[in-house]
Coordinates of C-alpha atoms in Angstrom, one line a residue:
M1 CA -81.8 -62.6 -131.6
S2 CA -85.2 -62.0 -133.2
R3 CA -88.2 -63.3 -131.3
I4 CA -91.0 -65.7 -132.5
A5 CA -94.7 -65.6 -131.5
V6 CA -96.4 -69.0 -131.2
I7 CA -100.2 -68.6 -131.3
L8 CA -102.1 -71.6 -129.9
I9 CA -105.6 -71.6 -131.3
N10 CA -108.6 -73.6 -130.0
T11 CA -112.3 -73.5 -130.6
G12 CA -113.3 -71.6 -127.5
T13 CA -115.9 -71.6 -124.7
P14 CA -118.7 -69.4 -123.4
D15 CA -117.7 -66.7 -120.9
N16 CA -119.9 -68.4 -118.3
Y17 CA -122.7 -71.1 -118.3
S18 CA -125.6 -68.7 -118.3
K19 CA -128.1 -69.2 -121.1
S20 CA -127.4 -65.7 -122.5
A21 CA -123.6 -66.4 -122.6
V22 CA -124.0 -69.8 -124.2
R23 CA -126.5 -68.4 -126.8
R24 CA -124.0 -65.6 -127.7
Y25 CA -121.2 -68.2 -128.1
L26 CA -123.4 -70.5 -130.2
K27 CA -124.3 -67.6 -132.5
E28 CA -120.6 -66.7 -133.1
F29 CA -119.6 -70.3 -133.6
L30 CA -122.4 -71.5 -135.8
C31 CA -122.5 -68.4 -138.0
D32 CA -119.0 -69.4 -139.3
K33 CA -119.4 -70.3 -143.0
R34 CA -117.0 -73.2 -142.6
V35 CA -119.1 -74.7 -139.8
I36 CA -122.6 -74.4 -141.4
T37 CA -122.1 -74.4 -145.2
M38 CA -125.0 -72.5 -146.6
S39 CA -125.7 -68.9 -147.7
A40 CA -125.0 -66.2 -145.1
L41 CA -128.7 -65.2 -144.9
K42 CA -130.0 -68.8 -144.5
R43 CA -127.3 -69.6 -142.0
K44 CA -128.1 -66.5 -139.9
I45 CA -131.9 -67.2 -140.0
L46 CA -131.2 -70.9 -139.0
V47 CA -128.8 -70.0 -136.2
Y48 CA -130.5 -67.0 -134.7
G49 CA -134.0 -68.2 -135.2
V50 CA -133.8 -71.9 -134.5
I51 CA -130.5 -73.5 -133.3
A52 CA -129.2 -71.0 -130.7
P53 CA -132.6 -70.4 -129.0
L54 CA -133.3 -74.1 -128.8
R55 CA -129.8 -75.3 -127.9
A56 CA -128.7 -72.6 -125.4
P57 CA -130.8 -73.8 -122.4
R58 CA -129.7 -77.5 -122.8
S59 CA -126.0 -76.5 -123.6
A60 CA -126.0 -74.2 -120.6
K61 CA -126.8 -77.1 -118.3
L62 CA -124.0 -79.2 -119.8
Y63 CA -121.5 -76.4 -119.5
R64 CA -122.5 -75.9 -115.8
K65 CA -121.9 -79.6 -115.2
A66 CA -118.4 -79.4 -116.7
W67 CA -117.4 -76.0 -115.1
T68 CA -114.7 -76.1 -112.5
K69 CA -113.9 -73.7 -109.7
D70 CA -111.3 -72.1 -111.9
G71 CA -113.6 -71.8 -115.0
P72 CA -114.3 -73.8 -118.1
P73 CA -112.0 -76.8 -118.4
L74 CA -111.0 -76.1 -122.0
L75 CA -109.8 -72.6 -121.1
V76 CA -108.1 -73.7 -117.8
N77 CA -106.3 -76.5 -119.6
S78 CA -105.3 -74.3 -122.5
L79 CA -103.9 -71.6 -120.2
S80 CA -101.8 -74.1 -118.4
L81 CA -100.6 -75.5 -121.6
K82 CA -99.6 -72.0 -122.8
E83 CA -97.6 -71.3 -119.6
K84 CA -95.7 -74.6 -119.7
L85 CA -94.9 -74.4 -123.4
Q86 CA -93.6 -70.9 -122.8
A87 CA -91.3 -72.2 -120.1
S88 CA -90.1 -75.0 -122.4
L89 CA -89.5 -72.8 -125.4
G90 CA -87.7 -70.0 -123.5
E91 CA -87.3 -66.3 -123.8
N92 CA -86.8 -66.1 -127.6
F93 CA -90.5 -67.2 -128.0
E94 CA -93.7 -65.7 -126.8
V95 CA -96.6 -68.2 -126.6
L96 CA -100.1 -66.6 -127.0
L97 CA -103.5 -68.2 -126.7
G98 CA -106.4 -67.2 -129.0
M99 CA -109.8 -68.8 -129.2
R100 CA -111.5 -68.9 -132.5
Y101 CA -114.8 -68.0 -130.8
G102 CA -115.2 -66.3 -127.4
N103 CA -112.4 -65.2 -125.2
P104 CA -109.5 -64.8 -125.1
S105 CA -110.0 -64.0 -128.7
L106 CA -107.7 -64.8 -131.6
K107 CA -107.9 -61.2 -132.7
I108 CA -106.4 -60.0 -129.3
A109 CA -103.6 -62.6 -129.6
L110 CA -102.8 -61.4 -133.1
D111 CA -103.0 -57.7 -132.2
K112 CA -100.4 -58.4 -129.4
A113 CA -98.2 -60.1 -131.9
K114 CA -98.5 -57.2 -134.3
K115 CA -97.5 -54.6 -131.7
S116 CA -94.4 -56.7 -130.7
N117 CA -93.2 -56.8 -134.3
Y118 CA -92.1 -60.4 -134.2
S119 CA -89.9 -61.7 -137.0
K120 CA -92.0 -64.9 -137.3
I121 CA -95.4 -66.1 -136.2
V122 CA -96.3 -69.8 -135.8
L123 CA -100.0 -70.5 -136.1
L124 CA -100.8 -73.7 -134.3
P125 CA -104.5 -74.7 -134.2
L126 CA -104.8 -77.4 -131.5
F127 CA -106.6 -79.9 -133.7
P128 CA -104.6 -83.1 -134.5
Q129 CA -106.7 -84.0 -137.6
Y130 CA -107.4 -81.3 -140.1
A131 CA -111.0 -80.2 -140.9
S132 CA -112.2 -77.2 -142.7
S133 CA -114.6 -76.3 -139.9
T134 CA -111.8 -76.3 -137.2
T135 CA -108.3 -75.9 -138.4
G136 CA -109.4 -74.4 -141.7
S137 CA -111.5 -71.8 -140.0
C138 CA -108.8 -70.9 -137.5
I139 CA -106.2 -70.4 -140.3
E140 CA -108.6 -68.4 -142.5
A141 CA -109.5 -66.1 -139.6
A142 CA -105.8 -65.5 -138.6
L143 CA -104.7 -64.8 -142.2
R144 CA -107.7 -62.5 -142.8
H145 CA -106.6 -60.4 -139.8
I146 CA -102.9 -60.5 -140.7
Q147 CA -103.5 -59.4 -144.3
S148 CA -104.3 -55.8 -143.1
W149 CA -100.9 -55.4 -141.4
N150 CA -98.3 -53.1 -143.0
N151 CA -95.5 -55.4 -141.9
I152 CA -96.3 -59.0 -142.4
P153 CA -93.7 -61.3 -140.8
E154 CA -92.8 -64.8 -141.8
I155 CA -95.7 -67.1 -141.1
K156 CA -95.5 -70.8 -140.3
I157 CA -98.7 -72.8 -140.3
I158 CA -99.1 -76.1 -138.6
N159 CA -102.3 -77.5 -140.0
R160 CA -102.3 -81.1 -138.6
F161 CA -100.1 -83.3 -136.4
Y162 CA -102.2 -86.5 -136.1
N163 CA -99.3 -88.6 -137.3
Y164 CA -96.5 -86.8 -135.4
K165 CA -94.6 -89.3 -133.2
G166 CA -94.6 -87.2 -130.1
F167 CA -98.4 -86.7 -130.3
I168 CA -99.0 -90.4 -130.8
N169 CA -96.6 -91.4 -128.0
S170 CA -98.2 -88.9 -125.6
F171 CA -101.7 -90.4 -126.1
A172 CA -100.2 -93.9 -125.9
E173 CA -98.6 -93.0 -122.6
N174 CA -101.9 -91.8 -121.2
I175 CA -103.7 -95.0 -122.3
S176 CA -100.8 -97.1 -120.9
N177 CA -101.2 -95.3 -117.5
M178 CA -104.8 -96.7 -117.4
Q179 CA -103.6 -100.3 -117.7
P180 CA -105.5 -101.1 -120.9
G181 CA -105.0 -104.8 -120.4
K182 CA -107.7 -104.6 -117.7
Y183 CA -110.3 -103.7 -120.2
E184 CA -112.1 -106.0 -122.7
H185 CA -112.4 -103.3 -125.3
I186 CA -111.0 -99.8 -126.1
L187 CA -113.1 -97.2 -127.9
F188 CA -111.4 -94.5 -129.9
S189 CA -114.0 -91.8 -130.1
Y190 CA -113.5 -88.8 -132.4
H191 CA -115.6 -85.6 -132.8
G192 CA -117.9 -86.2 -135.7
L193 CA -118.4 -84.2 -138.9
P194 CA -121.2 -84.0 -141.4
L195 CA -120.6 -86.4 -144.3
S196 CA -120.9 -83.5 -146.7
H197 CA -117.9 -81.8 -145.1
V198 CA -115.8 -85.0 -145.3
H199 CA -116.7 -85.8 -148.9
Q200 CA -115.7 -82.3 -150.0
T201 CA -112.1 -83.2 -149.3
H202 CA -112.2 -85.7 -152.2
H203 CA -114.4 -83.9 -154.7
N204 CA -117.7 -84.7 -153.1
K205 CA -117.2 -88.4 -153.4
P206 CA -117.7 -90.9 -150.5
C207 CA -114.9 -92.3 -148.4
N208 CA -115.4 -95.9 -149.6
L209 CA -114.0 -94.9 -153.0
F210 CA -110.7 -93.8 -151.5
N211 CA -110.1 -96.6 -148.9
C212 CA -110.3 -93.9 -146.1
T213 CA -110.8 -96.3 -143.2
E214 CA -107.8 -98.5 -144.2
E215 CA -105.0 -96.1 -145.3
I216 CA -103.8 -92.6 -145.9
N217 CA -103.0 -92.1 -149.6
E218 CA -102.5 -89.1 -152.0
K219 CA -106.2 -88.8 -152.7
N220 CA -107.5 -88.8 -149.1
S221 CA -104.6 -87.0 -147.3
Y222 CA -106.9 -84.2 -146.2
C223 CA -109.9 -86.5 -145.3
Y224 CA -110.8 -86.1 -141.7
N225 CA -112.2 -89.6 -141.6
A226 CA -109.0 -91.1 -143.0
M227 CA -106.8 -89.1 -140.5
C228 CA -108.9 -90.4 -137.5
Y229 CA -108.6 -94.0 -138.5
E230 CA -104.9 -93.5 -139.1
T231 CA -104.5 -92.0 -135.6
T232 CA -106.2 -95.0 -134.1
R233 CA -103.9 -97.4 -136.0
L234 CA -100.8 -95.5 -135.0
I235 CA -101.7 -95.4 -131.3
A236 CA -102.7 -99.1 -131.4
K237 CA -99.4 -99.9 -133.0
A238 CA -97.5 -98.0 -130.3
L239 CA -99.4 -100.0 -127.7
S240 CA -99.3 -103.4 -129.6
L241 CA -103.1 -103.6 -129.5
R242 CA -104.8 -106.4 -131.4
P243 CA -107.2 -105.1 -134.1
E244 CA -110.2 -106.9 -132.6
S245 CA -109.6 -105.2 -129.2
Y246 CA -110.5 -101.7 -130.3
T247 CA -113.1 -99.7 -132.4
T248 CA -113.0 -96.3 -134.0
S249 CA -116.2 -94.2 -133.7
F250 CA -117.5 -90.7 -133.8
Q251 CA -119.3 -88.6 -131.3
S252 CA -121.3 -85.3 -131.0
R253 CA -123.4 -85.9 -134.1
M254 CA -126.2 -83.5 -135.0
S255 CA -127.9 -85.8 -137.5
K256 CA -127.8 -89.3 -139.1
N257 CA -125.8 -87.8 -142.0
W258 CA -122.6 -87.5 -139.9
L259 CA -119.6 -89.8 -139.7
S260 CA -120.3 -93.2 -138.3
P261 CA -120.3 -95.5 -136.5
F262 CA -121.7 -93.3 -133.7
S263 CA -119.9 -93.6 -130.4
D264 CA -123.0 -93.8 -128.2
K265 CA -124.4 -96.6 -130.4
I266 CA -121.1 -98.5 -130.1
V267 CA -121.0 -98.1 -126.3
K268 CA -124.5 -99.5 -126.1
K269 CA -123.7 -102.3 -128.6
K270 CA -120.6 -103.4 -126.7
A271 CA -122.5 -103.5 -123.4
K272 CA -125.3 -105.6 -125.0
E273 CA -122.7 -108.0 -126.4
G274 CA -121.5 -108.7 -122.9
I275 CA -118.5 -106.4 -122.7
K276 CA -118.2 -105.5 -119.0
N277 CA -115.1 -103.3 -119.0
L278 CA -114.7 -100.5 -121.5
L279 CA -112.0 -97.9 -121.9
V280 CA -112.7 -94.8 -124.0
V281 CA -110.2 -92.3 -125.4
S282 CA -110.7 -89.3 -127.7
P283 CA -107.6 -88.4 -129.7
S284 CA -109.3 -85.5 -131.5
F285 CA -109.1 -83.4 -128.3
V286 CA -105.8 -82.4 -126.9
S287 CA -107.5 -80.7 -123.9
D288 CA -110.3 -82.1 -121.8
C289 CA -113.5 -80.2 -122.4
L290 CA -117.3 -80.5 -122.6
E291 CA -117.2 -83.4 -125.1
T292 CA -114.9 -85.5 -123.0
I293 CA -115.9 -84.6 -119.4
V294 CA -119.7 -84.6 -120.0
E295 CA -120.4 -86.4 -123.3
I296 CA -118.0 -89.3 -122.7
D297 CA -117.4 -89.6 -119.0
D298 CA -121.0 -88.9 -118.0
N299 CA -123.4 -89.6 -120.8
Y300 CA -121.6 -92.6 -122.4
K301 CA -120.8 -94.0 -118.9
H302 CA -124.5 -93.9 -118.1
I303 CA -125.4 -95.7 -121.4
F304 CA -122.8 -98.4 -120.7
F305 CA -124.0 -99.1 -117.2
E306 CA -127.7 -98.9 -118.3
N307 CA -127.1 -101.7 -120.8
G308 CA -125.2 -104.1 -118.6
G309 CA -121.6 -102.7 -118.4
E310 CA -119.8 -102.7 -115.1
Q311 CA -116.6 -100.7 -115.5
F312 CA -116.2 -97.6 -117.7
E313 CA -113.2 -95.3 -117.7
M314 CA -112.2 -92.4 -119.9
V315 CA -108.5 -91.7 -120.7
P316 CA -107.6 -88.1 -119.8
S317 CA -106.6 -86.0 -122.7
L318 CA -103.1 -84.6 -123.1
N319 CA -103.9 -81.3 -121.3
D320 CA -100.5 -80.0 -119.9
S321 CA -98.7 -83.4 -119.5
K322 CA -94.9 -83.3 -119.6
S323 CA -94.7 -85.6 -122.7
W324 CA -97.2 -83.4 -124.6
I325 CA -95.3 -80.2 -123.8
E326 CA -92.2 -81.8 -125.1
A327 CA -94.0 -83.0 -128.2
L328 CA -95.6 -79.6 -128.8
R329 CA -92.2 -77.9 -128.4
N330 CA -90.7 -80.2 -131.1
I331 CA -93.7 -79.5 -133.4
V332 CA -93.1 -75.8 -133.1
L333 CA -89.3 -76.1 -133.6
G334 CA -89.6 -78.7 -136.4

């Protein structure tokens, strides 16, 4: 029986938390034309001359805070996911891991697939909601590499799974394990995007013209903002949450011209309003990483306590949970 390669793709992580390693990683990441959308020359000047030198020292401290004895959490979680998915899929599949930036690289994973002459390759970027700067970049990079092969196998691309029942139920299960009824409010925090990136998905027009926060329709089906709000609604429905008991927000912003409301502002606002118990979940990350471990469970917790909150908990991401492995297996086989 012919074998199939399943290539799991994630953003990546620096090789270590030294300033030089973080600077090298930032240069590779931010020089992607889908991440910073300007001319190549301007982008390189901005990244090499301003962003990487200024951000590397601060980012290195954050990575050091998140680092475990086994290495960077995103990589550790992704490797465990790969191994368990391999066991679930069986010998007719080979599961490979490739990072879009850093190591283990996507190129190495694809080169291994090429040498093994698989009949089919499944490209699976691990981003539930599609965005050009994440899923789009991963797919473009993979196809750019594959196009040089002499023998190009059948290729299956999974470009989003935010509304897949198994994904929704896996996050709902994790939230349920935290006994959400103990909390006065639940915050669904998603990684932010520049408004310009979001508006490009509907012909450079704003989301309010397409009802993006209220529904998925034929005009906003690729809108990251719309997919995030739909993810929240689906998880809330699975848990029978009342609409007033939760909020959707966006983290990791770089400027005011990013998707809002901003998560840190909502955390502060809820504490100021007298909310004492807050539960936070981030369904844009299937693996815990810098943005969940440090940004949410450290920085946002501090903001909440500083403004009068008393209990703050972060829901773990899916990582290598049994339900997520089963869901991922069904996504691959579907």
